[in-house]
Structure formats: structure tokens, C-alpha cells
Short mmCIF file of C-alpha atoms and ligand atoms in Angstrom, two decimals:
data_model
loop_
_atom_site.label_atom_id
_atom_site.label_comp_id
_atom_site.label_asym_id
_atom_site.label_seq_id
_atom_site.Cartn_x
_atom_site.Cartn_y
_atom_site.Cartn_z
CA UNK K 1 113.17 55.93 74.02
CA UNK K 2 116.94 55.27 74.48
CA UNK K 3 117.96 55.02 78.09
CA UNK K 4 120.05 57.97 79.29
CA UNK K 5 122.95 56.91 81.38
CA UNK K 6 125.88 58.52 83.13
CA UNK K 7 129.12 58.63 81.12
CA UNK K 8 131.69 55.87 81.58
CA UNK K 9 134.06 56.48 84.50
CA UNK K 10 131.92 59.30 86.00
CA UNK K 11 130.34 58.57 89.40
CA UNK K 12 127.11 59.89 90.94
CA UNK K 13 127.88 60.61 94.53
CA UNK K 14 125.01 60.37 96.90
CA UNK K 15 124.82 60.57 100.72
CA UNK K 16 122.59 57.74 101.92
CA UNK K 17 123.74 58.08 105.53
CA UNK K 18 125.66 54.78 105.38
CA UNK K 19 129.22 55.41 106.61
CA UNK K 20 130.57 52.51 104.49
CA UNK K 21 129.40 54.02 101.29
CA UNK K 22 132.17 55.63 99.16
CA UNK K 23 130.13 58.76 98.59
CA UNK K 24 129.61 59.38 102.29
CA UNK K 25 133.33 58.84 102.89
CA UNK K 26 134.16 61.32 100.15
CA UNK K 27 131.86 64.03 101.55
CA UNK K 28 133.27 63.56 105.05
CA UNK K 29 136.84 63.50 103.77
CA UNK K 30 136.30 66.84 102.02
CA UNK K 31 134.90 68.38 105.25
CA UNK K 32 137.89 67.28 107.30
CA UNK K 33 140.41 68.31 104.62
CA UNK K 34 138.89 71.80 104.53
CA UNK K 35 139.46 72.07 108.33
CA UNK K 36 143.04 70.88 108.09
CA UNK K 37 143.74 73.37 105.28
CA UNK K 38 142.26 76.16 107.29
CA UNK K 39 144.31 75.24 110.35
CA UNK K 40 147.41 75.66 108.23
CA UNK K 41 146.09 79.10 107.15
CA UNK K 42 145.52 78.22 103.49
CA UNK K 43 142.98 80.42 101.70
CA UNK K 44 140.53 78.91 99.20
CA UNK K 45 140.79 79.57 95.48
CA UNK K 46 138.20 78.29 92.93
CA UNK K 47 139.10 78.50 89.28
CA UNK K 48 136.94 77.51 86.28
CA UNK K 49 136.58 73.90 85.22
CA UNK K 50 137.14 75.01 81.57
CA UNK K 51 140.40 76.62 80.37
CA UNK K 52 142.08 77.18 77.06
CA UNK K 53 143.65 73.90 75.97
CA UNK K 54 147.00 75.59 75.43
CA UNK K 55 147.24 76.26 79.16
CA UNK K 56 147.59 72.59 79.92
CA UNK K 57 149.89 71.95 76.88
CA UNK K 58 152.27 74.52 78.24
CA UNK K 59 152.13 73.50 81.91
CA UNK K 60 151.41 69.79 82.26
CA UNK K 61 153.28 69.27 78.96
CA UNK K 62 152.08 68.12 75.58
CA UNK K 63 154.28 65.01 75.86
CA UNK K 64 152.66 63.94 79.13
CA UNK K 65 149.96 61.21 78.99
CA UNK K 66 147.53 63.63 80.60
CA UNK K 67 147.68 66.08 77.71
CA UNK K 68 148.64 63.68 74.97
CA UNK K 69 145.91 61.10 75.46
CA UNK K 70 143.70 61.94 78.39
CA UNK K 71 142.60 65.56 78.03
CA UNK K 72 138.92 66.33 77.39
CA UNK K 73 139.30 69.09 74.84
CA UNK K 74 136.94 70.33 72.16
CA UNK K 75 136.21 73.45 70.14
CA UNK K 76 133.66 75.91 71.45
CA UNK K 77 131.18 77.75 69.24
CA UNK K 78 133.90 80.20 68.38
CA UNK K 79 136.26 77.43 67.26
CA UNK K 80 138.48 78.04 70.31
CA UNK K 81 140.09 74.94 71.68
CA UNK K 82 139.10 74.56 75.34
CA UNK K 83 139.56 71.72 77.84
CA UNK K 84 138.15 70.47 81.07
CA UNK K 85 140.99 70.79 83.61
CA UNK K 86 142.90 67.57 84.24
CA UNK K 87 144.42 69.09 87.37
CA UNK K 88 144.25 72.27 89.46
CA UNK K 89 147.72 73.86 89.56
CA UNK K 90 147.87 75.26 85.99
CA UNK K 91 144.55 77.13 86.35
CA UNK K 92 145.68 78.62 89.66
CA UNK K 93 148.89 79.92 88.23
CA UNK K 94 147.01 81.33 85.16
CA UNK K 95 144.64 83.09 87.55
CA UNK K 96 147.47 84.51 89.69
CA UNK K 97 149.26 85.84 86.61
CA UNK K 98 146.01 87.35 85.25
CA UNK K 99 145.37 89.13 88.50
CA UNK K 100 148.98 90.40 88.56
CA UNK K 101 149.47 88.65 91.87
CA UNK K 102 152.55 86.78 90.65
CA UNK K 103 155.04 88.86 92.69
CA UNK K 104 153.53 88.24 96.05
CA UNK K 105 153.37 85.16 98.29
CA UNK K 106 150.23 83.04 98.64
CA UNK K 107 149.05 79.94 100.46
CA UNK K 108 146.09 78.61 98.54
CA UNK K 109 143.84 75.55 98.79
CA UNK K 110 141.23 74.15 96.49
CA UNK K 111 138.85 71.28 96.04
CA UNK K 112 136.90 70.24 93.01
CA UNK K 113 136.34 67.86 90.05
CA UNK K 114 139.03 67.14 87.48
CA UNK K 115 138.71 65.20 84.21
CA UNK K 116 141.05 62.77 82.51
CA UNK K 117 140.00 60.49 79.67
CA UNK K 118 141.60 57.38 81.13
CA UNK K 119 140.61 53.70 80.95
CA UNK K 120 138.31 53.42 83.93
CA UNK K 121 139.14 50.85 86.63
CA UNK K 122 139.06 50.71 90.39
CA UNK K 123 140.48 53.93 91.73
CA UNK K 124 140.73 55.47 88.24
CA UNK K 125 137.90 57.59 86.91
CA UNK K 126 137.25 60.01 84.14
CA UNK K 127 135.77 62.51 86.52
CA UNK K 128 137.41 62.50 89.91
CA UNK K 129 138.01 65.00 92.69
CA UNK K 130 141.19 66.53 94.04
CA UNK K 131 141.85 68.61 97.11
CA UNK K 132 145.16 70.43 96.97
CA UNK K 133 147.33 73.18 98.36
CA UNK K 134 149.82 75.46 96.68
CA UNK K 135 152.49 77.59 98.43
CA UNK K 136 153.45 80.34 96.02
CA UNK K 137 156.42 82.77 96.05
CA UNK K 138 158.74 80.99 98.47
CA UNK K 139 162.02 79.33 97.36
CA UNK K 140 163.17 75.90 98.46
CA UNK K 141 163.44 75.44 102.23
CA UNK K 142 160.61 75.90 104.78
CA UNK K 143 157.79 75.21 102.23
CA UNK K 144 159.13 71.67 101.62
CA UNK K 145 158.76 70.99 105.34
CA UNK K 146 155.35 72.58 105.51
CA UNK K 147 154.06 70.48 102.64
CA UNK K 148 155.40 67.30 104.11
CA UNK K 149 153.94 68.30 107.46
CA UNK K 150 150.45 68.77 105.99
CA UNK K 151 150.71 65.42 104.19
CA UNK K 152 151.65 63.69 107.47
CA UNK K 153 148.92 65.57 109.29
CA UNK K 154 146.33 64.30 106.77
CA UNK K 155 147.55 60.70 107.04
CA UNK K 156 147.63 60.99 110.86
CA UNK K 157 144.25 62.71 111.23
CA UNK K 158 142.49 60.01 109.17
CA UNK K 159 144.44 57.24 110.88
CA UNK K 160 145.65 55.74 107.58
CA UNK K 161 147.75 52.60 107.87
CA UNK K 162 150.02 50.94 105.31
CA UNK K 163 151.04 54.04 103.50
CA UNK K 164 154.40 55.32 102.48
CA UNK K 165 155.53 58.75 101.33
CA UNK K 166 158.15 58.52 98.57
CA UNK K 167 160.34 61.52 98.09
CA UNK K 168 162.93 62.57 95.54
CA UNK K 169 164.77 65.61 94.23
CA UNK K 170 164.95 66.35 90.51
CA UNK K 171 167.78 68.90 91.01
CA UNK K 172 168.12 72.31 89.30
CA UNK K 173 167.88 72.91 85.63
CA UNK K 174 171.54 72.00 84.94
CA UNK K 175 171.45 68.85 87.12
CA UNK K 176 168.28 67.71 85.33
CA UNK K 177 169.83 68.29 81.93
CA UNK K 178 173.11 66.44 82.80
CA UNK K 179 171.14 63.54 84.20
CA UNK K 180 168.83 63.33 81.15
CA UNK K 181 171.88 63.34 78.84
CA UNK K 182 173.50 60.55 80.89
CA UNK K 183 170.33 58.52 80.91
CA UNK K 184 169.89 58.94 77.18
CA UNK K 185 173.54 57.95 76.52
CA UNK K 186 173.02 54.86 78.68
CA UNK K 187 169.84 53.82 76.88
CA UNK K 188 170.97 54.63 73.35
CA UNK K 189 172.74 51.25 72.76
CA UNK K 190 169.63 49.45 73.99
CA UNK K 191 167.12 51.22 71.85
CA UNK K 192 166.04 48.02 70.13
CA UNK K 193 164.71 46.76 73.51
CA UNK K 194 162.45 49.80 74.06
CA UNK K 195 158.80 49.95 73.04
CA UNK K 196 157.44 52.85 70.89
CA UNK K 197 156.24 54.83 73.94
CA UNK K 198 159.63 54.62 75.66
CA UNK K 199 161.44 55.43 72.41
CA UNK K 200 159.43 58.63 72.12
CA UNK K 201 160.23 59.45 75.74
CA UNK K 202 163.90 58.85 75.06
CA UNK K 203 163.93 61.34 72.21
CA UNK K 204 161.73 64.03 73.83
CA UNK K 205 161.93 63.70 77.67
CA UNK K 206 164.22 60.90 78.87
CA UNK K 207 163.32 61.51 82.54
CA UNK K 208 159.83 60.08 81.96
CA UNK K 209 161.35 56.70 81.03
CA UNK K 210 161.91 56.14 84.77
CA UNK K 211 158.11 55.92 84.96
CA UNK K 212 157.82 53.18 82.30
CA UNK K 213 155.40 50.41 82.93
CA UNK K 214 157.33 48.09 80.62
CA UNK K 215 159.12 45.36 82.61
CA UNK K 216 161.95 45.15 80.02
CA UNK K 217 162.63 48.82 80.35
CA UNK K 218 162.53 48.57 84.14
CA UNK K 219 165.17 45.79 84.02
CA UNK K 220 167.35 47.89 81.80
CA UNK K 221 167.02 50.77 84.23
CA UNK K 222 168.40 48.74 87.08
CA UNK K 223 171.99 49.63 86.01
CA UNK K 224 171.15 53.07 84.65
CA UNK K 225 172.69 56.26 86.13
CA UNK K 226 170.88 57.56 89.18
CA UNK K 227 169.77 61.13 89.71
CA UNK K 228 171.42 60.92 93.12
CA UNK K 229 174.79 61.36 91.46
CA UNK K 230 173.71 64.54 89.58
CA UNK K 231 171.99 66.60 92.24
CA UNK K 232 173.61 68.99 94.70
CA UNK K 233 174.58 67.91 98.22
CA UNK K 234 172.06 70.48 99.48
CA UNK K 235 169.26 68.64 97.65
CA UNK K 236 170.25 65.33 99.16
CA UNK K 237 170.35 67.07 102.57
CA UNK K 238 166.76 68.26 102.17
CA UNK K 239 165.62 64.67 101.44
CA UNK K 240 167.60 63.37 104.50
CA UNK K 241 166.30 66.12 106.76
CA UNK K 242 162.69 65.52 105.74
CA UNK K 243 163.10 61.79 106.25
CA UNK K 244 164.69 62.19 109.69
CA UNK K 245 162.22 64.81 110.96
CA UNK K 246 158.95 63.19 109.89
CA UNK K 247 159.70 59.44 109.82
CA UNK K 248 158.33 58.98 113.36
CA UNK K 249 154.90 60.19 112.10
CA UNK K 250 154.76 58.52 108.62
CA UNK K 251 156.83 56.06 106.70
CA UNK K 252 159.06 58.09 104.36
CA UNK K 253 161.37 56.65 101.77
CA UNK K 254 163.87 58.36 99.50
CA UNK K 255 163.21 56.94 96.01
CA UNK K 256 165.67 58.29 93.45
CA UNK K 257 163.67 56.83 90.58
CA UNK K 258 160.52 58.76 91.45
CA UNK K 259 159.44 61.09 88.65
CA UNK K 260 156.04 62.61 88.22
CA UNK K 261 153.66 62.44 85.27
CA UNK K 262 153.47 66.20 84.84
CA UNK K 263 156.27 68.21 83.15
CA UNK K 264 156.34 71.34 85.38
CA UNK K 265 158.23 69.83 88.32
CA UNK K 266 161.77 70.84 89.37
CA UNK K 267 163.44 70.16 92.74
CA UNK K 268 161.65 68.26 95.46
CA UNK K 269 158.86 65.80 94.45
CA UNK K 270 156.82 63.25 96.29
CA UNK K 271 153.94 60.79 96.18
CA UNK K 272 152.05 58.94 98.88
CA UNK K 273 151.13 55.37 98.12
CA UNK K 274 149.09 52.74 99.92
CA UNK K 275 149.49 48.96 99.66
CA UNK K 276 145.72 48.78 100.22
CA UNK K 277 144.92 50.47 96.89
CA UNK K 278 146.07 47.79 94.38
CA UNK K 279 147.26 48.98 90.96
CA UNK K 280 146.33 52.65 91.39
CA UNK K 281 148.39 52.92 94.53
CA UNK K 282 149.11 56.62 94.61
CA UNK K 283 146.55 58.69 96.50
CA UNK K 284 148.45 61.96 96.68
CA UNK K 285 151.29 63.66 94.82
CA UNK K 286 153.08 66.92 94.32
CA UNK K 287 156.35 68.81 94.32
CA UNK K 288 158.16 72.02 93.52
CA UNK K 289 157.48 73.84 90.20
CA UNK K 290 159.60 77.00 90.25
CA UNK K 291 159.43 77.70 86.50
CA UNK K 292 155.75 77.19 85.76
CA UNK K 293 154.71 80.80 86.32
CA UNK K 294 157.31 82.23 84.01
CA UNK K 295 156.60 79.47 81.47
CA UNK K 296 153.01 80.70 81.42
CA UNK K 297 154.01 84.29 80.82
CA UNK K 298 154.25 85.52 84.49
CA UNK K 299 157.08 86.48 86.74
CA UNK K 300 159.49 84.05 88.45
CA UNK K 301 157.37 82.57 91.20
CA UNK K 302 159.04 79.68 93.08
CA UNK K 303 156.26 77.36 94.13
CA UNK K 304 155.42 73.98 95.62
CA UNK K 305 152.11 72.12 96.05
CA UNK K 306 150.33 68.86 96.22
CA UNK K 307 146.95 67.32 95.44
CA UNK K 308 145.06 64.34 96.98
CA UNK K 309 142.85 62.08 94.84
CA UNK K 310 139.73 62.18 96.99
CA UNK K 311 138.10 59.00 95.64
CA UNK K 312 141.28 56.96 96.19
CA UNK K 313 141.89 58.48 99.55
CA UNK K 314 138.30 57.99 100.71
CA UNK K 315 138.34 54.37 99.65
CA UNK K 316 141.15 53.78 102.16
CA UNK K 317 138.99 54.85 105.08
CA UNK K 318 137.39 52.11 107.13
CA UNK K 319 133.99 53.63 107.66
CA UNK K 320 132.87 57.04 108.70
CA UNK K 321 130.82 58.12 111.59
CA UNK K 322 129.56 61.09 109.94
CA UNK K 323 128.69 63.49 112.77
CA UNK K 324 129.15 63.62 116.50
CA UNK K 325 126.41 66.20 116.81
CA UNK K 326 123.27 65.41 118.81
CA UNK K 327 120.31 64.72 116.65
CA UNK K 328 116.63 65.28 117.24
CA UNK K 329 113.57 64.50 115.19
CA UNK K 330 110.45 66.66 115.29
CA UNK K 331 107.27 64.65 115.01
CA UNK K 332 104.32 66.83 114.13
CA UNK K 333 100.85 65.30 114.26
CA UNK K 334 98.75 68.41 114.29
CA UNK K 335 96.21 70.18 112.10
CA UNK K 336 97.88 73.40 113.14
CA UNK K 337 101.19 72.35 111.55
CA UNK K 338 102.38 75.80 110.42
CA UNK K 339 102.88 76.77 114.00
CA UNK K 340 104.88 73.67 114.67
CA UNK K 341 107.17 74.37 111.68
CA UNK K 342 107.86 77.81 113.13
CA UNK K 343 108.89 76.08 116.37
CA UNK K 344 111.29 73.92 114.38
CA UNK K 345 112.75 77.01 112.83
CA UNK K 346 113.30 78.61 116.20
CA UNK K 347 114.84 75.43 117.63
CA UNK K 348 117.38 75.29 114.85
CA UNK K 349 118.39 78.91 115.46
CA UNK K 350 118.85 78.25 119.17
CA UNK K 351 121.56 75.52 118.93
CA UNK K 352 123.50 74.91 115.79
CA UNK K 353 125.15 71.91 117.37
CA UNK K 354 121.93 69.89 117.36
CA UNK K 355 120.69 68.52 114.05
CA UNK K 356 116.92 68.79 113.74
CA UNK K 357 115.12 66.72 111.16
CA UNK K 358 111.42 66.46 110.60
CA UNK K 359 109.09 64.27 108.66
CA UNK K 360 107.97 66.03 105.48
CA UNK K 361 105.14 63.70 104.44
CA UNK K 362 101.86 62.68 106.03
CA UNK K 363 101.99 59.56 108.25
CA UNK K 364 100.72 58.15 111.50
CA UNK K 365 102.35 58.99 114.82
CA UNK K 366 103.64 55.40 114.96
CA UNK K 367 105.33 55.51 111.54
CA UNK K 368 106.81 58.95 112.26
CA UNK K 369 108.34 57.64 115.44
CA UNK K 370 109.69 54.61 113.55
CA UNK K 371 111.35 57.08 111.12
CA UNK K 372 112.75 59.05 114.04
CA UNK K 373 114.29 55.88 115.49
CA UNK K 374 115.62 54.84 112.09
CA UNK K 375 117.27 58.18 111.62
CA UNK K 376 119.31 57.41 114.77
CA UNK K 377 117.98 60.49 116.52
CA UNK K 378 118.80 60.94 120.18
CA UNK K 379 115.27 62.13 120.95
CA UNK K 380 111.98 63.01 119.34
CA UNK K 381 109.98 66.11 119.99
CA UNK K 382 106.26 65.38 119.53
CA UNK K 383 103.82 68.14 118.82
CA UNK K 384 100.18 67.29 118.31
CA UNK K 385 96.95 69.40 118.37
CA UNK K 386 96.74 69.15 122.18
CA UNK K 387 100.31 70.39 122.59
CA UNK K 388 99.91 73.26 120.24
CA UNK K 389 96.76 74.41 122.03
CA UNK K 390 98.60 74.42 125.38
CA UNK K 391 101.93 75.71 124.04
CA UNK K 392 103.75 72.47 125.06
CA UNK K 393 105.73 69.70 123.41
CA UNK K 394 106.56 66.14 124.45
CA UNK K 395 110.23 65.20 124.66
CA UNK K 396 110.75 61.46 124.12
CA UNK K 397 114.19 59.94 124.74
CA UNK K 398 114.83 57.53 121.93
CA UNK K 399 118.27 56.17 122.92
CA UNK K 400 117.91 56.23 126.70
CA UNK K 401 114.96 53.85 127.10
CA UNK K 402 115.04 54.14 130.89
CA UNK K 403 114.03 57.78 130.80
CA UNK K 404 110.35 58.58 130.63
CA UNK K 405 109.03 61.03 128.10
CA UNK K 406 108.22 64.45 129.49
CA UNK K 407 105.89 67.26 128.63
CA UNK K 408 107.54 70.68 128.54
CA UNK K 409 106.24 74.14 127.82
CA UNK K 410 107.61 75.44 124.55
CA UNK K 411 109.55 78.02 126.57
CA UNK K 412 111.13 75.22 128.65
CA UNK K 413 111.90 73.30 125.48
CA UNK K 414 113.72 76.37 124.02
CA UNK K 415 115.69 76.81 127.25
CA UNK K 416 116.67 73.12 127.32
CA UNK K 417 117.60 73.08 123.68
CA UNK K 418 119.81 76.09 124.13
CA UNK K 419 121.60 74.61 127.10
CA UNK K 420 122.50 71.26 125.53
P1 HAM H 1 148.72 64.02 90.06
O1 HAM H 1 149.71 63.07 90.72
O2 HAM H 1 148.56 63.96 88.57
O3 HAM H 1 149.16 65.47 90.52
O4 HAM H 1 147.33 63.79 90.76
C1 HAM H 1 147.16 63.83 92.16
C2 HAM H 1 146.27 62.71 92.63
O5 HAM H 1 145.02 62.68 91.95
C3 HAM H 1 146.88 61.31 92.37
O6 HAM H 1 147.77 60.90 93.33
C4 HAM H 1 145.60 60.45 92.33
O7 HAM H 1 145.26 60.05 93.65
C5 HAM H 1 144.52 61.37 91.83
N1 HAM H 1 144.16 61.01 90.46
C6 HAM H 1 144.83 61.30 89.34
N2 HAM H 1 144.17 60.82 88.19
C7 HAM H 1 143.05 60.19 88.71
C8 HAM H 1 141.98 59.46 88.12
N3 HAM H 1 141.89 59.30 86.78
N4 HAM H 1 141.03 58.90 88.91
C9 HAM H 1 141.07 59.06 90.25
N5 HAM H 1 142.09 59.77 90.85
C10 HAM H 1 143.04 60.27 90.15
C11 HAM H 1 148.47 66.62 90.16
O8 HAM H 1 147.45 66.61 89.63
C12 HAM H 1 149.21 67.88 90.56
N6 HAM H 1 148.43 68.99 90.12
C13 HAM H 1 149.53 67.91 92.05
C14 HAM H 1 150.25 69.15 92.46
C15 HAM H 1 149.72 70.24 93.04
N7 HAM H 1 151.56 69.39 92.22
C16 HAM H 1 151.82 70.58 92.66
N8 HAM H 1 150.71 71.17 93.12
#
């Protein structure tokens, strides 16, 4: 029989309790991010993984690499073209329009898998996870600061070193158009030096040339017009203000050549990069997208958001101590086990801050205690036939070797458990 394997670029994530393992770091990262989002009063939204392909063509842009080359799209049984979402923002706006919520304000957060058919390498997968926030319905101003604040909070909370937040402003529609025209005029006489990809960008969306990976193009761009000369003074002020207010928390740099790989952005944009990540250095990105909602058939809904690439982010963490809760291990060596399992149930209800694990398979007392020690439990609760007959349990301190084990009545054990 042919061996069945996972698809290229798609990871199985598995918690083996080892804090150096990427999966464990990912799970822990997700938990902490949820707490941070909730502290900023973001409400969760969960949209489907599958959407009509046209949603992404209209939002992310059919010229973008994401839609052009990387989208997982196929026809369903009704011959409708559907796609696995390559990012979260488009589906959220589709949902808001569908629910007729596109005239109110929202602060939403999400977390889930995304799919892009990219060439897999370290930090770049075909299925990966994003956690993101979207602030909908508020024009430029306070939301820019709130978004940068949450990005700084995340970097601070996880103690990330060697990272830099790059910020830029793409201006309003007119600024963007004038800049694109100037850029196109500048590049026109050098067309013979551009590769096919950059030539196509030049004819359809010149702004994207700034993101070219071609060294020759990048050298040409050194003397190209800068967006700085096309945006309003108020846009430059926002960049300056953000830099001056948050630079004492995180490194922030104004980078007038920063453009994003998705077409829906206007105004303030940013990316966070880390020198520890190698080629795929960006672990987070976002910006303002005031025209997406109307482009998808909804009302004008000025919006801003960001998403973190969880795999890349988690790989930056040094090692995770997964829980600071106390842990106990119930060792049952009794023929009257069902009663012991009821005690375990009651203990768990008494104190949610203590993790209680128990051995699920038959083994000797010695091997069960070995397992309890291996699980790093603070103490073991031993219940054998004798204890069950007398309604008692033995409490054995696993980490504090100087303390003798003690026999407690089950009532005393309950009281003690509750009081920890
Ligand atoms: P994005 O920059 O395309 O933005 O993706 C955000 C993050 O997802 C990236 O910084 C990167 O860490 C991660 N990422 C992207 N592709 C991959 C991949 N193939 N493998 C692993 N990680 C990856 C967005 O998706 C926007 N929706 C962000 C946003 C929200 N803008 C406004 N609101």
C-alpha cells in the first residue's frame, strides 16, 4: 500500500510537553495572544476557511503574488470557484457586509490557519497560522496608535529582542496615483533592465516594484522618486509621532520604501521584522485599508488591522515554560478504582488552578510514581485499597524531598486542595 503522508509545507503540531518544541511554543503563543487581545477589548470573530475565490481577487488583488500564484482554489461540485483563505481580513469584511454591520464600529480579533501555495522553506509554509486584529469604522488617528501599541505590547510581553517595526504611509488616493505616475515615468527609460515580473508590475501596479527581489531593480530604485515627497504633511506627522511615542518600547524606523504584498492598503502601513529569522524576516504586518469594504460592495468603512505569522513568531521564542500552575498526579492502585476516579473528579472541581493528571493504564505503584515524577508534578496523591476502605489518601511531596509523605482523610485532602 502507498504510504500516506502529510502535504508538503503543512505541519502537524503536537504538544509533547517540551518547551523547546515549535508546536508547544505555538500553542503557548496563541494562549498569550488571546489574553492580550482581550485586554485591549477585542472581540473574537471566526469566519470560514473557504470563501468564493472572487473575494480574494477583489480584495488582496489579482495582481498580487498571493492571488496570482499562491491561492489554493478549485471548483466545488457545483462548479463554483472557491478558495482556502490566504489571509483573514477579506473574509471578515465580507462577513461584516453580509450581516449589515458595515456602518458601525468594531474591534475584532481572530486566530486560525491560512493557506498559500508557496515554495516551502524555513518560516514559510503552505498551511500556517495567523492571529490578527481589525479596528473597523474609525478614520485615521487614534487607531494607528492603538495598533502600534498592541504590536509593541506583544513584542514586550514575549520579551523579543532584535526586532524592528518598519512604518510607512502610502498617502491618500491622489497621492498614491501621483507617486505611481512619477515612479512609472522614472522607470520607463530603464525598462530594458527590468525582468518580466517587474515589467508587469510597472504596467499594472508600479507601487509593487518597490518590493522587487531583483538586485538590478533595487539599484535602479536608489535614485527613484520617494513617496515622502508625495504624501501630505499630516501623514508624515503621524509617522513621526508614532516613532517618537513608541521608540522607547520598540525599535521603530520610518521606511519610505515599505509597500505591502496585498493591494487593499491605503495610508499607514507597517511590518515587524527580526534579524533572527533569516530570509523570511517579517513576522507581523498590517496597515490601513479604508476602501476595502466599499470595494467589496459594502459602505465606506475606514479600517486598520494587522496579523502575526504565528509559526515565525513562535520560532523567535527561546523556550516556553508552559504553565505556572501547580501540578499533581493521582496514583491509584486499588481494585475499587471507580471510587478513586470520582475523587479525582471532585478534586478537579475544587481548584482549577491545580492541574491533576492520572495514570490511565495498569502499572505497578513504582512505575506510576516514576511517571508522576517524570510529569514534573509537585506532588502525588496515592490511593490504594487500604486508603479507599478508610476514606484516606496519601500525599507524597515529589519536589520537596525533605517533607515526609502524610496520610490525610479524603475530607482533609479536599480542604487542603481547595486552600492551595
Ligand atoms: P501578510 O503580511 O500577508 O498580511 O501576513 C502577515 C504575516 O503572516 C506575515 O508577516 C508572516 O509572518 C505570516 N505569513 C505570511 N505568509 C506565510 C507563510 N507562507 N508561512 C508562514 N507565515 C506566513 C496579511 O495577511 C494581512 N491580512 C494583515 C492585515 C490584517 N492587514 C490588515 N489587517
